[in-house]
Structures are given as structure tokens and as C-alpha cells.
PDB file of C-alpha atoms in Angstrom:
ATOM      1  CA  UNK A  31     -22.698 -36.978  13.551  1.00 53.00           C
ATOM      2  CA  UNK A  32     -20.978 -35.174  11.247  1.00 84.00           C
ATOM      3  CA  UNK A  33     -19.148 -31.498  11.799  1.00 92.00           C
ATOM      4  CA  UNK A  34     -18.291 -29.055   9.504  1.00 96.00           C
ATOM      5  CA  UNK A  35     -15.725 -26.764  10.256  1.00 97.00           C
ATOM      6  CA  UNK A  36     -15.529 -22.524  10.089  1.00 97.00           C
ATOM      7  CA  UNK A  37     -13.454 -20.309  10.999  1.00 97.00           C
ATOM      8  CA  UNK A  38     -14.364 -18.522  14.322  1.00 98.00           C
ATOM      9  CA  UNK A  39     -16.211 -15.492  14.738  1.00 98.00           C
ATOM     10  CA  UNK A  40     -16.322 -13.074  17.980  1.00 97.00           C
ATOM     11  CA  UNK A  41     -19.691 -13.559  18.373  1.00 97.00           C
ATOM     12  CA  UNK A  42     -18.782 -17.402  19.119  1.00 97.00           C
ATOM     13  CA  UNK A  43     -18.092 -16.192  22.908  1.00 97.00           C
ATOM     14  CA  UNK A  44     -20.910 -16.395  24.304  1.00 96.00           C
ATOM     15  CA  UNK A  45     -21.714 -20.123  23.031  1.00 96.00           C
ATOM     16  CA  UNK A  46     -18.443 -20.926  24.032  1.00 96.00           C
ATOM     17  CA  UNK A  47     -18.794 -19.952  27.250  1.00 95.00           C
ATOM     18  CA  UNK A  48     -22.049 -21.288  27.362  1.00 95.00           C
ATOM     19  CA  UNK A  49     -20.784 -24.832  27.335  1.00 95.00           C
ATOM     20  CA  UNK A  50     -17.551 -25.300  28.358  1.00 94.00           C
ATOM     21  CA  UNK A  51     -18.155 -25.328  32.121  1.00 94.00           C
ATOM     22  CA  UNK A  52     -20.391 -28.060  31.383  1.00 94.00           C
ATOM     23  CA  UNK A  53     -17.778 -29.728  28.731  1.00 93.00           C
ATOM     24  CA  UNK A  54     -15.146 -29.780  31.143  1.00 87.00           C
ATOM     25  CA  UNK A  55     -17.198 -31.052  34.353  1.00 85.00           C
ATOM     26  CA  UNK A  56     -15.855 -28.180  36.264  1.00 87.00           C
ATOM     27  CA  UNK A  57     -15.774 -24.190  36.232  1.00 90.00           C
ATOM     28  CA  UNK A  58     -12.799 -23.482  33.184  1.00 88.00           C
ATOM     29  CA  UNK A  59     -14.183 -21.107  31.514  1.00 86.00           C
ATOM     30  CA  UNK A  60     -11.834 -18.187  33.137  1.00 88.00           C
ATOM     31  CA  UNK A  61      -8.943 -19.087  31.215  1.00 89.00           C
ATOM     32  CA  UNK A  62     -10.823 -18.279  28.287  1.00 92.00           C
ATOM     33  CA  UNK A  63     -11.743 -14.501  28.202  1.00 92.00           C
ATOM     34  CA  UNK A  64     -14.047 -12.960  25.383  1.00 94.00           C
ATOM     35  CA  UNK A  65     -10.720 -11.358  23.672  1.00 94.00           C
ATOM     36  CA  UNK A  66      -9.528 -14.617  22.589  1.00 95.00           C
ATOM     37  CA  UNK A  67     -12.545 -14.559  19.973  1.00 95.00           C
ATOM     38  CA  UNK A  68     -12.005 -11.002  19.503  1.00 96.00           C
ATOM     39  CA  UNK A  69      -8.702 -10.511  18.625  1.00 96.00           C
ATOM     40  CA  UNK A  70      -7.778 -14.169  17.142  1.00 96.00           C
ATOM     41  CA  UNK A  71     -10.844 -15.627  15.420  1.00 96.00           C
ATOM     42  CA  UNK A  72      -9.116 -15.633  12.184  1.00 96.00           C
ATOM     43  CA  UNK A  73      -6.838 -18.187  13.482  1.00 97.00           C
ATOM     44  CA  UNK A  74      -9.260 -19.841  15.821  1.00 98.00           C
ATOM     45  CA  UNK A  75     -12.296 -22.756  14.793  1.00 98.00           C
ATOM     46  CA  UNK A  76     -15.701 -23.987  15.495  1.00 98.00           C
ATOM     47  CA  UNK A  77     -17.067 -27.076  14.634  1.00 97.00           C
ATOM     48  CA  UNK A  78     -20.912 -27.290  13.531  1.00 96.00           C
ATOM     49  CA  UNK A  79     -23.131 -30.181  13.109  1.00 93.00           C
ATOM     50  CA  UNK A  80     -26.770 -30.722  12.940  1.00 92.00           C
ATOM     51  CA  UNK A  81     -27.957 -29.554  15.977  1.00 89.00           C
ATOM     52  CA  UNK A  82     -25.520 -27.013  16.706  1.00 92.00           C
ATOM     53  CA  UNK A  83     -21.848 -26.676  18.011  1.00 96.00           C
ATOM     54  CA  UNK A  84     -20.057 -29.768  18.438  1.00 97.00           C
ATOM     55  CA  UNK A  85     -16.351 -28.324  19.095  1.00 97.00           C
ATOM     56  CA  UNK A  86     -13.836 -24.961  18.896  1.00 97.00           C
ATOM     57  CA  UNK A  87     -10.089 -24.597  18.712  1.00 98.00           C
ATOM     58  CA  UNK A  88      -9.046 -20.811  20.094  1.00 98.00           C
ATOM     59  CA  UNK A  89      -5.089 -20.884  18.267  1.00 98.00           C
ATOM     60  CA  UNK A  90      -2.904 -17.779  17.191  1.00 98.00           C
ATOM     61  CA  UNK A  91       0.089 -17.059  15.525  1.00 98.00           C
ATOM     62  CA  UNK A  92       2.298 -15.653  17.569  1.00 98.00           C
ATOM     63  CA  UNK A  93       3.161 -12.451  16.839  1.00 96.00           C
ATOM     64  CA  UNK A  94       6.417 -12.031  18.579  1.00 97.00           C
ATOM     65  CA  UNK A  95       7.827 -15.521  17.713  1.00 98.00           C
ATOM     66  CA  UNK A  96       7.407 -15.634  13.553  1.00 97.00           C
ATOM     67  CA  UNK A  97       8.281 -19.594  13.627  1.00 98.00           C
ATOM     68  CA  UNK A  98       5.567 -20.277  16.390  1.00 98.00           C
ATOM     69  CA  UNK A  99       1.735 -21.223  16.474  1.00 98.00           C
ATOM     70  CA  UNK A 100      -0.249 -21.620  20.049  1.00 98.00           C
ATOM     71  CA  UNK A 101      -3.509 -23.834  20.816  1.00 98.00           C
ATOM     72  CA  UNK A 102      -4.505 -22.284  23.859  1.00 97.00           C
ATOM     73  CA  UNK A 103      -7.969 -24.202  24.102  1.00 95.00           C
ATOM     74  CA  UNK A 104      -9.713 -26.618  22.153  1.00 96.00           C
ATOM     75  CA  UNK A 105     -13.103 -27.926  23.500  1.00 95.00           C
ATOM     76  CA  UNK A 106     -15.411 -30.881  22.171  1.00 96.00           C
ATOM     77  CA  UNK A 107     -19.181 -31.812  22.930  1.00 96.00           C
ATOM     78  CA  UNK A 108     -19.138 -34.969  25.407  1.00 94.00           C
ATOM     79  CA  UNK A 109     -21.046 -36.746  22.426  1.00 93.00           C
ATOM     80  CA  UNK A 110     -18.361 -36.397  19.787  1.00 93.00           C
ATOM     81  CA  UNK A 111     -15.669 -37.102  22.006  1.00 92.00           C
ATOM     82  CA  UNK A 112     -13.420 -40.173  20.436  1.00 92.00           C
ATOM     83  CA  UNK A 113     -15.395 -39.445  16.579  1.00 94.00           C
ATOM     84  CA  UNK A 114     -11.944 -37.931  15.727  1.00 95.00           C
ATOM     85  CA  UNK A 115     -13.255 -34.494  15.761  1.00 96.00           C
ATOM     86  CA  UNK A 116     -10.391 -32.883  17.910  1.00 97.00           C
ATOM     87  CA  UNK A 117      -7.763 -34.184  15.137  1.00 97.00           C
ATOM     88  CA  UNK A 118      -9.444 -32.856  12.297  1.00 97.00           C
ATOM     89  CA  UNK A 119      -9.610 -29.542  14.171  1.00 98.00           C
ATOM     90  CA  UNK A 120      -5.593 -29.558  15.120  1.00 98.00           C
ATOM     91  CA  UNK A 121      -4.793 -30.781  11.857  1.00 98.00           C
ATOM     92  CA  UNK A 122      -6.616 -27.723  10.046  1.00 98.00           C
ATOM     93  CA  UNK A 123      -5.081 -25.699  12.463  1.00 98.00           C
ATOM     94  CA  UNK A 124      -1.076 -27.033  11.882  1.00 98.00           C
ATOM     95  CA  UNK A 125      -2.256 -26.282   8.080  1.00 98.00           C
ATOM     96  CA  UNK A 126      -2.991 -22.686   8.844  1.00 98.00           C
ATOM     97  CA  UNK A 127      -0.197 -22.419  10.818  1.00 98.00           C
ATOM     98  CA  UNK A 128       2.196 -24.149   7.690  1.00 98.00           C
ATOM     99  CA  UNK A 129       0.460 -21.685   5.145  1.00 98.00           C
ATOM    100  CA  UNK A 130       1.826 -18.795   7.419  1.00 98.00           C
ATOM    101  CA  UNK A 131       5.468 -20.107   7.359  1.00 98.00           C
ATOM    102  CA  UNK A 132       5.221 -21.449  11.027  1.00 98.00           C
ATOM    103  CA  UNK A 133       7.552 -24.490  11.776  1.00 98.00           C
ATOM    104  CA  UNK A 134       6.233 -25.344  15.435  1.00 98.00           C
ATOM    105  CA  UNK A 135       2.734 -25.491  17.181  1.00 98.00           C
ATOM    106  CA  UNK A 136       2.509 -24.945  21.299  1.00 98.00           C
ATOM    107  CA  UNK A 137       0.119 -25.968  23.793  1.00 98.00           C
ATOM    108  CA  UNK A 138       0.044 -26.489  27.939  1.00 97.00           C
ATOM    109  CA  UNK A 139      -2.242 -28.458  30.320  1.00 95.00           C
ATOM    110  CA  UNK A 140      -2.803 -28.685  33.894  1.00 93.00           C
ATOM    111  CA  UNK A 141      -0.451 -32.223  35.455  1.00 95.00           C
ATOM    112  CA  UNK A 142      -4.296 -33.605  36.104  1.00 92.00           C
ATOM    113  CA  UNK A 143      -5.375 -33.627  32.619  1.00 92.00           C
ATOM    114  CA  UNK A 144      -4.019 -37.248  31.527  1.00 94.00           C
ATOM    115  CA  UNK A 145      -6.791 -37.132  29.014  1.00 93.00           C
ATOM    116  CA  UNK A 146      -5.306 -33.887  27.438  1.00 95.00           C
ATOM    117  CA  UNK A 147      -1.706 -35.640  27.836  1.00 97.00           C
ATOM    118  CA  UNK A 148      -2.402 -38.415  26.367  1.00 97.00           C
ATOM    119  CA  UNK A 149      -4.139 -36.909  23.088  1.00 97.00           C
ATOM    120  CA  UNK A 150      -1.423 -34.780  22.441  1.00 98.00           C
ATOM    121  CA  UNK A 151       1.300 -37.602  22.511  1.00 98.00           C
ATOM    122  CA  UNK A 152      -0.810 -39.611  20.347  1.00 97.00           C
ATOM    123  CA  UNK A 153      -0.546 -35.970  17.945  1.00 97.00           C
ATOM    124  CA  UNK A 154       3.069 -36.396  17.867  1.00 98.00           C
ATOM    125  CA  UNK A 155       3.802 -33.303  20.262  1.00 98.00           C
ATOM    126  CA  UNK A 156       6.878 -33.420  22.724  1.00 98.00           C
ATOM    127  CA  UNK A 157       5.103 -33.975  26.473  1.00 97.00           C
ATOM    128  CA  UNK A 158       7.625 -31.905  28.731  1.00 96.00           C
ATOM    129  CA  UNK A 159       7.117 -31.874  32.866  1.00 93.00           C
ATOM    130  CA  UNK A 160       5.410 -31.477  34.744  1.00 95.00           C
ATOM    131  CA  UNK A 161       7.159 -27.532  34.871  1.00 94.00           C
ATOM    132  CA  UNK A 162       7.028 -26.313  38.267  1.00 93.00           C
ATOM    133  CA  UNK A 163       6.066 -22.223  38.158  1.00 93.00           C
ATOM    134  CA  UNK A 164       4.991 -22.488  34.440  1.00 93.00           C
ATOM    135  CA  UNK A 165       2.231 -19.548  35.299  1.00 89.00           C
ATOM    136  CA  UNK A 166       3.954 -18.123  38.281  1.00 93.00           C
ATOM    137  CA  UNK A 167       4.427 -19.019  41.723  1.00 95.00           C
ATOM    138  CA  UNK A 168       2.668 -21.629  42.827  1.00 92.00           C
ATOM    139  CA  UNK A 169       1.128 -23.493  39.697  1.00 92.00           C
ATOM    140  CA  UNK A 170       2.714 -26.455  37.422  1.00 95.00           C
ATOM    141  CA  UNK A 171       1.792 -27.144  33.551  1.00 96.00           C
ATOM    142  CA  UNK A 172       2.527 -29.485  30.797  1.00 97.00           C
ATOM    143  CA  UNK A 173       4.009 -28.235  28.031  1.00 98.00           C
ATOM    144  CA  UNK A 174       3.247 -29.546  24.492  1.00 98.00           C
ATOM    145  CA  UNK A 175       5.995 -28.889  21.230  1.00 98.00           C
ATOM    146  CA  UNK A 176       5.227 -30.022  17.974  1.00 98.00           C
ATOM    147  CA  UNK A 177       7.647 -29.775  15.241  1.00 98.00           C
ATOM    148  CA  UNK A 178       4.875 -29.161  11.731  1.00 98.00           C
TER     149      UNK A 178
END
């Protein structure tokens, strides 16, 4: 199947949120409230084919670290998983970030998420922890640097 992708729009929530639960395999859809499409849909993508969303990247440019860019959740349909559809979204996405002047892209992921991990080494981002207290007492992340 093939995707095309557009930038996001706020009204993207609620078919977001529709799906990811079900993308994931478990509730996730918390860490993803409605103001991510609100406030940074300009930065953020979805991913269309023929019968309807296939994928999303929610991303921002930081706006109190000029050099920076964040991915703070990228989702793909359990069908297009492996079709190279998650690349072609992060790779728009370090071009947006480039055409702003940014020099480094972000991300984090839960220790458990070797699938996650592993895709983002294969990117070319630096894999640091797991980082004990990442999110406050309590919780431990991966944290993702990539140099653009």
C-alpha cells in the first residue's frame, strides 16, 4: 500500500486516538493529549493511503532550545509496519527540522520497547540508558539523540 504524507491537522485527534490503543496492543493513548495536534500540527504528520490512515508523527521544534527538534510519538498501522513507512515519516520530519536551522532531533521510549530501540539505532540516533527518574520519581526512559 502506498501512503502519502500531509502535514497534520487538529482535527487528526480524534483518529489518532481512535487507533493507537489498538496500534500499540495496550492503553497509550494518555501520553498523547489533544494539544499535541493543537498547538504543533504544523510540525507534526499523518500518513494516508487508500483506505484511510496508515501512520502519524506528533514532532515540534522546540521553542526554548533553537538547535533542537522532538518526536514525541510516531504511530504506524500493524499492516504497514516494516513497508518503510516510519522512515519516510522521520526523514521528512529531520528535513523540516534542517529547513528551520535545527542541528539535533530528540526522542524517549519506555526500557520495554526493544522494538522502538532498535528502530531508532538503525536511524542513526545515540541510544542512552536506560535513565533512571527520566519523568520523575519512579519511572526510567530511553533517550534517543540524533545529530541532522
Amino acid at each position: 500500500m502506498t501512503s502519502t504524507l500531509r502535514p497534520a491537522a487538529p482535527e487528526d485527534y480524534d483518529a489518532i486516538a481512535a487507533v493507537v490503543d489498538d496500534w500499540w496492543g495496550r492503553p497509550i493513548g494518555f501520553v498523547l493529549p489533544r494539544l499535541f495536534l493543537d498547538h504543533f500540527h504544523r510540525t507534526s504528520l499523518v500518513a494516508q493511503g487508500p483506505s484511510g490512515m496508515t501512520g502519524f508523527l506528533i514532532g515540534f521544534l522546540s521553542p526554548s532550545l533553537s538547535d533542537e527538534a522532538y518526536i514525541h510519538f510516531v504511530g504506524v498501522h500493524p499492516g504497514e509496519r516494516k513497508s518503510g513507512l516510519a522512515r519516510t515519516m522521520y526523514e521528512r520530519f529531520f528535513d523540516l527540522a534542517r529547513e528551520d536551522g535545527r542541528r539535533v532531533v530528540r526522542a524517549i521510549t519506555a526500557p520495554v520497547n526493544e522494538t522502538s530501540i532498535a528502530f531508532h539505532r538503525r536511524m542513526g540516533f545515540e541510544v542512552t540508558g536506560p535513565v533512571p527518574g527520566y519523568n520523575g520519581t519512579g519511572t526510567t526512559s530511553v533517550t534517543f539523540t540524533r545529530p541532522l
